[in-house]
PDB file of C-alpha atoms in Angstrom:
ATOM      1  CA  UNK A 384      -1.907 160.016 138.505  1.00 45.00           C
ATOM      2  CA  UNK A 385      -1.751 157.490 135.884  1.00 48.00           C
ATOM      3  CA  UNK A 386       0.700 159.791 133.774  1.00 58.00           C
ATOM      4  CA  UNK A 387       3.657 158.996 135.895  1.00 52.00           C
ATOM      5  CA  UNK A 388       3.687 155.036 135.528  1.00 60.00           C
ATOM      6  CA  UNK A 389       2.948 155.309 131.953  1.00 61.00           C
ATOM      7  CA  UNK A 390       6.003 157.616 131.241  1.00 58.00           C
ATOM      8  CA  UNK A 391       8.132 155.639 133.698  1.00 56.00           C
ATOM      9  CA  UNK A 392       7.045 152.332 131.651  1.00 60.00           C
ATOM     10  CA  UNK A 393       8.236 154.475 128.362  1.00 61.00           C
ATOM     11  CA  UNK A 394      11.617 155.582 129.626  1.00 63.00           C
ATOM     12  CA  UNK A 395      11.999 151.874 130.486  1.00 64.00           C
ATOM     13  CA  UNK A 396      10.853 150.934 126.551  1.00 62.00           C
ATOM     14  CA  UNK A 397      13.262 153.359 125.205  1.00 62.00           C
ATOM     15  CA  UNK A 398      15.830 152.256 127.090  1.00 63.00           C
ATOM     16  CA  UNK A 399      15.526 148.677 126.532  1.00 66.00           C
ATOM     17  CA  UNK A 400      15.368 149.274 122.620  1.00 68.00           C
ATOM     18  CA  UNK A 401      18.114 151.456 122.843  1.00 67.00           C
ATOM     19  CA  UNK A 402      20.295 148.576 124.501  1.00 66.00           C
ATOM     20  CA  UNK A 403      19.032 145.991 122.004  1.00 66.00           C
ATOM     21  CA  UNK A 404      19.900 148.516 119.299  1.00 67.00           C
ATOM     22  CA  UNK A 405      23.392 148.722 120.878  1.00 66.00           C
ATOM     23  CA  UNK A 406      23.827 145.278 121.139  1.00 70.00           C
ATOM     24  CA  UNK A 407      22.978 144.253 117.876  1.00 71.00           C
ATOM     25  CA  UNK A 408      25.573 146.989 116.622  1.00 70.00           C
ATOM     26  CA  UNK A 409      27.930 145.352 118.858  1.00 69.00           C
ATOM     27  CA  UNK A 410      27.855 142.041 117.327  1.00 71.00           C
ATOM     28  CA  UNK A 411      27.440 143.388 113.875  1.00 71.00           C
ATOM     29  CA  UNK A 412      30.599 144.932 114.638  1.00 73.00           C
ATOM     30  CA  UNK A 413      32.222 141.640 115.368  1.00 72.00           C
ATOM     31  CA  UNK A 414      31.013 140.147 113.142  1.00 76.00           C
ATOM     32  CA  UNK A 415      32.514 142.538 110.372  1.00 74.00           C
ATOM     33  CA  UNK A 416      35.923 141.955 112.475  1.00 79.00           C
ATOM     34  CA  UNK A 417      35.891 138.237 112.765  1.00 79.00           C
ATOM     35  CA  UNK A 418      35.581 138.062 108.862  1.00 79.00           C
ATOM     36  CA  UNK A 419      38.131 140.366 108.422  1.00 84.00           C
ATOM     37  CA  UNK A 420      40.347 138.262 110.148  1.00 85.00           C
ATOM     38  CA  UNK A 421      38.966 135.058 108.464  1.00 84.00           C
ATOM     39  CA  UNK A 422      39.640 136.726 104.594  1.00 84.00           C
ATOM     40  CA  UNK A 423      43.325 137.516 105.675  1.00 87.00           C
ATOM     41  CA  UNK A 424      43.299 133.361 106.833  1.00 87.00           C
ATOM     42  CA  UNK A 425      41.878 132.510 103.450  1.00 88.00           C
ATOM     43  CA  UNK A 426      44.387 134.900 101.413  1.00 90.00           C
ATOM     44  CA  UNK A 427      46.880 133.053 103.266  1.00 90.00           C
ATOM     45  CA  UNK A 428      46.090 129.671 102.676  1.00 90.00           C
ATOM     46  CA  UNK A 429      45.096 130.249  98.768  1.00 90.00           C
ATOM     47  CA  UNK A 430      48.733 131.903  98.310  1.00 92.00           C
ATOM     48  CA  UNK A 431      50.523 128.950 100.420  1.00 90.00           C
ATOM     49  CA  UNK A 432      48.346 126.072  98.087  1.00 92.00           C
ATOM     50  CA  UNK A 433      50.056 128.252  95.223  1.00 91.00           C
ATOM     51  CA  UNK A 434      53.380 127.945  96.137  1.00 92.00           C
ATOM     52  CA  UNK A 435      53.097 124.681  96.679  1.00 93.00           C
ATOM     53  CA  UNK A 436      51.590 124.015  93.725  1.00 93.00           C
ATOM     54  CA  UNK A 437      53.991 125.390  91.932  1.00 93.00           C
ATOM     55  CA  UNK A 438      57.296 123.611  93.303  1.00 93.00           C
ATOM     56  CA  UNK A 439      54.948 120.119  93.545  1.00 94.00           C
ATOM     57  CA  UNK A 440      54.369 120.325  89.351  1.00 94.00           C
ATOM     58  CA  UNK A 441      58.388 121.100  88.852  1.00 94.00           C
ATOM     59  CA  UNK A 442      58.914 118.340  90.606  1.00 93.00           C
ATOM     60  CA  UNK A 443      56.694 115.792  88.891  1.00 94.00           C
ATOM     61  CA  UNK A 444      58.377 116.851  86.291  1.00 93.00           C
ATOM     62  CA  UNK A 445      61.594 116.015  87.006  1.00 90.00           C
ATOM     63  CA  UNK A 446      60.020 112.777  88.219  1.00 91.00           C
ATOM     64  CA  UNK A 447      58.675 112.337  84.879  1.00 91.00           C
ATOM     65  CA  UNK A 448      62.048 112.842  83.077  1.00 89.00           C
ATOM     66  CA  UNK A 449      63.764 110.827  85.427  1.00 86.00           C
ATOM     67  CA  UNK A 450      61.139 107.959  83.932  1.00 85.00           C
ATOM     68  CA  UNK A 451      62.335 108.133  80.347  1.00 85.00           C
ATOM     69  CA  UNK A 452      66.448 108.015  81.511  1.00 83.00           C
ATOM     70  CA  UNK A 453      67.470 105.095  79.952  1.00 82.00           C
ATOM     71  CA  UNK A 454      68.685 102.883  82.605  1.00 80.00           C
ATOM     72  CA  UNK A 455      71.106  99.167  82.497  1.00 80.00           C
ATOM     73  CA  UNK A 456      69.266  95.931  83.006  1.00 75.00           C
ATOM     74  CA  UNK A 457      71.065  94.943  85.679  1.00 73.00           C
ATOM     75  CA  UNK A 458      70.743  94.804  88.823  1.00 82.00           C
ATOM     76  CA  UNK A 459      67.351  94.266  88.280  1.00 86.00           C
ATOM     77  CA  UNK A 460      65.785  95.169  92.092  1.00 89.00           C
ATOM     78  CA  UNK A 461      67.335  98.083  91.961  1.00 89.00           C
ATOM     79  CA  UNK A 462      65.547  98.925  89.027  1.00 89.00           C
ATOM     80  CA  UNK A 463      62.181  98.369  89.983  1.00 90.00           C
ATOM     81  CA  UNK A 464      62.752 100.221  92.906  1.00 92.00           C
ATOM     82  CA  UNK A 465      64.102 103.006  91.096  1.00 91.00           C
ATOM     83  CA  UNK A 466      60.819 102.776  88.666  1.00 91.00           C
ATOM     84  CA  UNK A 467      58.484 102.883  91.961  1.00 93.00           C
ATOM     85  CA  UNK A 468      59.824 105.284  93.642  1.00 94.00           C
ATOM     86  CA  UNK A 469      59.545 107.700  90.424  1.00 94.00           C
ATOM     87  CA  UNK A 470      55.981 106.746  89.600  1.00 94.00           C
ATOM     88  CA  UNK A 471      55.140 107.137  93.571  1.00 95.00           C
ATOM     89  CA  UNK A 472      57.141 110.644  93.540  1.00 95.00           C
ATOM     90  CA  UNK A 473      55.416 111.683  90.160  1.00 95.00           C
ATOM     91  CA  UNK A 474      51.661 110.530  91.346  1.00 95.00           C
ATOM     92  CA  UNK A 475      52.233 112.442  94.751  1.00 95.00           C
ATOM     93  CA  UNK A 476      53.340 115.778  93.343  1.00 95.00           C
ATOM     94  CA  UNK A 477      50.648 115.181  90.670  1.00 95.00           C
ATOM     95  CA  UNK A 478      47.999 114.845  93.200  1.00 95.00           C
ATOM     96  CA  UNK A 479      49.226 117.610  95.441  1.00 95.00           C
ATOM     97  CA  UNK A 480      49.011 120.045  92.071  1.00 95.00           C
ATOM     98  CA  UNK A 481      45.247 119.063  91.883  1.00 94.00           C
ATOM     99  CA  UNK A 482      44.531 119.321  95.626  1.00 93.00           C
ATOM    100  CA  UNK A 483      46.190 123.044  95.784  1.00 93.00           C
ATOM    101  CA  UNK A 484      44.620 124.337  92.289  1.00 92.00           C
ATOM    102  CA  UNK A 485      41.099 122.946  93.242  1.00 91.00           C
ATOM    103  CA  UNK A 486      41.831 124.171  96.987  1.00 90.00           C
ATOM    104  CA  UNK A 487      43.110 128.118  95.834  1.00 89.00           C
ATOM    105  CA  UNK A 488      39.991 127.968  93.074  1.00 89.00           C
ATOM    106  CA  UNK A 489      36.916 126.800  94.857  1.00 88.00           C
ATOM    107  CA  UNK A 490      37.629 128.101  98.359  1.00 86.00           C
ATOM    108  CA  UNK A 491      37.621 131.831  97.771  1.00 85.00           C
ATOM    109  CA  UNK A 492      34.360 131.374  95.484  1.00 85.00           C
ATOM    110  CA  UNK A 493      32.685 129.376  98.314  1.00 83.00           C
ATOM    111  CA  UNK A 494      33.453 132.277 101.060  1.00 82.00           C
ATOM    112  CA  UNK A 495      32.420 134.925  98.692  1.00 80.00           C
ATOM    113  CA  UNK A 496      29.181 133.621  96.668  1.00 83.00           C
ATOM    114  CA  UNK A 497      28.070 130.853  99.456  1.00 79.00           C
ATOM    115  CA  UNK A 498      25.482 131.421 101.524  1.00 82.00           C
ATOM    116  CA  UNK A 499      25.679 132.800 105.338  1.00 78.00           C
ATOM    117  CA  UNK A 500      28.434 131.497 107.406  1.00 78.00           C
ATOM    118  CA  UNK A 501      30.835 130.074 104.062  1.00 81.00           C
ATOM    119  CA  UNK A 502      33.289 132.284 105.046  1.00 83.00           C
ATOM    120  CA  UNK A 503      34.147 130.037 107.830  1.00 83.00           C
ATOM    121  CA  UNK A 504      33.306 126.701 106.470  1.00 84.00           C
ATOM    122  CA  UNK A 505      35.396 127.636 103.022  1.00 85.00           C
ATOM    123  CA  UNK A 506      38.448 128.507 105.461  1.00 87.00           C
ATOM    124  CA  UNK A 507      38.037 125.265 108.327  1.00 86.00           C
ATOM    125  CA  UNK A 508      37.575 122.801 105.320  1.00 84.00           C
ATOM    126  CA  UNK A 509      41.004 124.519 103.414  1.00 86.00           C
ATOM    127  CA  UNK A 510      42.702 123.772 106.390  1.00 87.00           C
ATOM    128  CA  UNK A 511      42.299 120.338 106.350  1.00 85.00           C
ATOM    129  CA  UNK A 512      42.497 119.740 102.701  1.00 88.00           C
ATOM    130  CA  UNK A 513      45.967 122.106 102.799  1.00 88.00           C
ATOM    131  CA  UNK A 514      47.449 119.629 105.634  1.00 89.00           C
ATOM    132  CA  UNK A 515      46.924 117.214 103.404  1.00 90.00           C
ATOM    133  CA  UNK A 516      48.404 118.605 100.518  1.00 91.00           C
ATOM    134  CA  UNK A 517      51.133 119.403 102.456  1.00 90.00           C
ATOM    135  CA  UNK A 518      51.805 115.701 103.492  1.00 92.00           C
ATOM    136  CA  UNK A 519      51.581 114.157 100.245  1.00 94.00           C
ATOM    137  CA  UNK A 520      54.013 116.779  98.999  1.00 94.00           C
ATOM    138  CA  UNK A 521      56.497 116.042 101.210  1.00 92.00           C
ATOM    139  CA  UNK A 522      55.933 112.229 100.814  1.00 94.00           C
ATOM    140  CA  UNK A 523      56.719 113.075  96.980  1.00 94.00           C
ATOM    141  CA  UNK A 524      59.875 114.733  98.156  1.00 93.00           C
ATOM    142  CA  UNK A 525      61.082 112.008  99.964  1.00 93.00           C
ATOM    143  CA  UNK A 526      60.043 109.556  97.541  1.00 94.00           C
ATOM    144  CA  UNK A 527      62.030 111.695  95.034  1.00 93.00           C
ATOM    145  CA  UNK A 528      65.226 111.380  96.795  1.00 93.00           C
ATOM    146  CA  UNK A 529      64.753 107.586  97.310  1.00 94.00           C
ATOM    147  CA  UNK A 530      65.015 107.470  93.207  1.00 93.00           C
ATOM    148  CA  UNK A 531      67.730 109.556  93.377  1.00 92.00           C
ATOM    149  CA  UNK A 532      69.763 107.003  95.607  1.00 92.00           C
ATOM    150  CA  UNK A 533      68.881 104.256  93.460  1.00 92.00           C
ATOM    151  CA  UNK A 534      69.878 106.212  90.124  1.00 91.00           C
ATOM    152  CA  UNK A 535      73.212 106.631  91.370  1.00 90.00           C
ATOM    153  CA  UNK A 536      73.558 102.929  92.378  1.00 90.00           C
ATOM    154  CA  UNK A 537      72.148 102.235  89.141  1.00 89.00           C
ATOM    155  CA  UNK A 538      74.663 104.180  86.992  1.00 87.00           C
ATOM    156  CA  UNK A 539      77.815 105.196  88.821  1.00 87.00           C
ATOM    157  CA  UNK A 540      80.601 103.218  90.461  1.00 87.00           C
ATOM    158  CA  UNK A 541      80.281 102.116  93.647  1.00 87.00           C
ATOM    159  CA  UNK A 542      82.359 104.614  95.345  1.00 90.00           C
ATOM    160  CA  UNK A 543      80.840 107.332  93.163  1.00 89.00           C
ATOM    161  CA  UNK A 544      77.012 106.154  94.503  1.00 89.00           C
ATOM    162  CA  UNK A 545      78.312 105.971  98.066  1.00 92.00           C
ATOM    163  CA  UNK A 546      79.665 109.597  97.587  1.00 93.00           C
ATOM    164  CA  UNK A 547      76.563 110.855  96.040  1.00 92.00           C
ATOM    165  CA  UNK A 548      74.004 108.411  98.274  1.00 91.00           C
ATOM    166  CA  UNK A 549      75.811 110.165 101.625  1.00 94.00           C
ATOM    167  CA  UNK A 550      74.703 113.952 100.121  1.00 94.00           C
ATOM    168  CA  UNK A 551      71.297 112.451  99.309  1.00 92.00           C
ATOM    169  CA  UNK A 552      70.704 110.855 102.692  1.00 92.00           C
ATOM    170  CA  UNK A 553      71.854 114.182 104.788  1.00 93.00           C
ATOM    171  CA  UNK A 554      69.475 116.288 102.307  1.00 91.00           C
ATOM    172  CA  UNK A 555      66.991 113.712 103.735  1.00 90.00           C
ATOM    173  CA  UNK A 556      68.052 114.448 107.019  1.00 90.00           C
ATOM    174  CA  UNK A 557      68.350 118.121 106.934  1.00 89.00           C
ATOM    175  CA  UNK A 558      64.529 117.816 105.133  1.00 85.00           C
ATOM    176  CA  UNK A 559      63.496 115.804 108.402  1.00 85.00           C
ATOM    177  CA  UNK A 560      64.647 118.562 110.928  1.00 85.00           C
ATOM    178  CA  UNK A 561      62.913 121.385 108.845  1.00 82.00           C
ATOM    179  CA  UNK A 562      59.950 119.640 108.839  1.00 78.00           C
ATOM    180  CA  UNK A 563      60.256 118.939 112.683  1.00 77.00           C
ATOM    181  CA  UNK A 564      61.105 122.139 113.507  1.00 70.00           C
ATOM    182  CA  UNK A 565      58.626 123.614 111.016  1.00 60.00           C
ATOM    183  CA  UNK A 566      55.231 122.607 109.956  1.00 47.00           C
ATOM    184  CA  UNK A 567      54.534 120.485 113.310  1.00 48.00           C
ATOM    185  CA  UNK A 568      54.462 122.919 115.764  1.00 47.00           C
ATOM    186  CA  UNK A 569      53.647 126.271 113.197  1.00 51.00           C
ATOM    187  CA  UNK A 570      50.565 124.164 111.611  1.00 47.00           C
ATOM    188  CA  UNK A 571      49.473 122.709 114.417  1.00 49.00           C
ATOM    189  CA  UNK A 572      49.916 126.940 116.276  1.00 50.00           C
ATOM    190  CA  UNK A 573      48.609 128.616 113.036  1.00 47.00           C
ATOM    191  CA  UNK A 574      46.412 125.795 111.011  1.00 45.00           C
ATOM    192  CA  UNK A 575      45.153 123.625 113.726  1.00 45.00           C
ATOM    193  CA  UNK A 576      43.633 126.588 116.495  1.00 46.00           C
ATOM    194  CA  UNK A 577      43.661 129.796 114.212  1.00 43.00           C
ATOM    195  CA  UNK A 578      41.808 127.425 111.544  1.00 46.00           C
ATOM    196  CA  UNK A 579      39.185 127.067 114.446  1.00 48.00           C
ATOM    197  CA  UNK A 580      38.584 130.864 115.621  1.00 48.00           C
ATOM    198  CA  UNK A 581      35.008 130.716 113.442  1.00 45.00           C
ATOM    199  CA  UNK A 582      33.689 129.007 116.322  1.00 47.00           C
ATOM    200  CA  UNK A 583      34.013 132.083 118.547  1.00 45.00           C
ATOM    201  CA  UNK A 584      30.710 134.233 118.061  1.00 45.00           C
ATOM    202  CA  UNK A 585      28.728 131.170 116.220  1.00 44.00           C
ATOM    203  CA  UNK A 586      25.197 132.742 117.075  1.00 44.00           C
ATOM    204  CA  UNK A 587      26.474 135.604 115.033  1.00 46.00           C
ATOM    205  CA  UNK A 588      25.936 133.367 111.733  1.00 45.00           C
ATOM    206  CA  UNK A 589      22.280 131.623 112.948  1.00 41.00           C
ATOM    207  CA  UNK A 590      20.625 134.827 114.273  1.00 41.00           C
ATOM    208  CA  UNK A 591      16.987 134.255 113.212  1.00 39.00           C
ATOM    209  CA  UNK A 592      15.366 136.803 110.504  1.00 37.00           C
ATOM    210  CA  UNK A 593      12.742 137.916 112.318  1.00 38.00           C
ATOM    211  CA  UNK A 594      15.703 139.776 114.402  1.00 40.00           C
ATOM    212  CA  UNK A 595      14.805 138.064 117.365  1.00 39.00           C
ATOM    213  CA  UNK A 596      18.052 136.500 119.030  1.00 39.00           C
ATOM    214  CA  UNK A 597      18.324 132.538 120.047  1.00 40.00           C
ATOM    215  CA  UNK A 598      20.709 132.162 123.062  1.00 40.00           C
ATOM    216  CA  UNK A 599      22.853 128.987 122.257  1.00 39.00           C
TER     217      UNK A 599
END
């Protein structure tokens, strides 16, 4: 008589392990996924804080050259505002060089020797710090062409500058509607919410040691 209960009460222990088991195979599974997808994410930021890198040093240097051109005294405004807009172009790119080595160096060795959960926080904190690198590249861009303009005022004949200040100015504007149509709406699509897709299993990254699960 008491047989049946007790084997009833087993079935019902087997199967409850057996559904723990599968659920904890489940989220190990999506778990394996989700930082999948997170590496690819932090392969392609570290390649993008490369690239920029790499244009932002060429173009403190030509910042840097444009420094040592030897330039008339007169008219003197324009010549202090041909001096701060190189030193403002040539400190921007020099930053952004800093901010994209130290990003594309320390983020990958945070998500792979960190503890639990760096993956994510290595990838959401490059996403910030790669917006901003981004901004302060392009500020150096523009600030770049601004000494341009005033080079050309500087040296050339008036209807020579006005000739070469038009080409400058629609490279400004042509720069303008790339980044409009660009980095706006594809970082804000790709850095902004993608950035963010950590967040989707979080209990994955605090389940307890003892292999007990805490419901958020």
């Amino acid at each position: 008589k008491n047989s049946l209960p007790s084997l009833l009460a087993l079935r019902c222990q087997k199967s409850s392990t057996m559904l723990y088991a599968d659920k904890r195979a489940l989220e190990t599974n999506l778990k394996v996924e989700l930082l999948e997808i997170r590496e690819k994410e932090l392969n392609f930021y570290t390649n993008n804080c490369q690239n920029i890198g790499t244009q932002a040093a060429m173009l403190a240097g030509f910042a840097f050259a444009g420094m040592m051109q030897p330039l008339p005294d007169q008219p003197e405004v324009l010549r202090v505002l041909f001096l701060v807009s190189t030193v403002s172009a040539l400190g921007l790119q020099l930053v952004t060089v800093v901010t994209t080595t130290l990003l594309s160096m320390l983020s990958p060795g945070l998500a792979l020797r960190g503890p639990d959960g760096s993956m994510h926080t290595a990838v959401d904190g490059m996403v910030d710090e790669y917006r901003l690198s981004f901004y302060t590249f392009m500020l150096g861009l523009i600030a770049t062409h601004f000494a341009a303009a005033f080079f050309v005022w500087l040296v050339f004949l008036w209807w020579q500058a006005a000739v070469l200040s038009f080409c400058i100015f629609f490279s400004l504007a042509m720069l303008y509607r790339m980044t409009r149509a660009h980095p706006r709406g594809e970082m804000r699509r790709y850095g902004g919410d993608m950035g963010r897709c950590g967040n989707a299993l979080p209990h994955l990254e605090r389940t307890p040691a003892s292999g007990r699960e805490r419901e958020n």
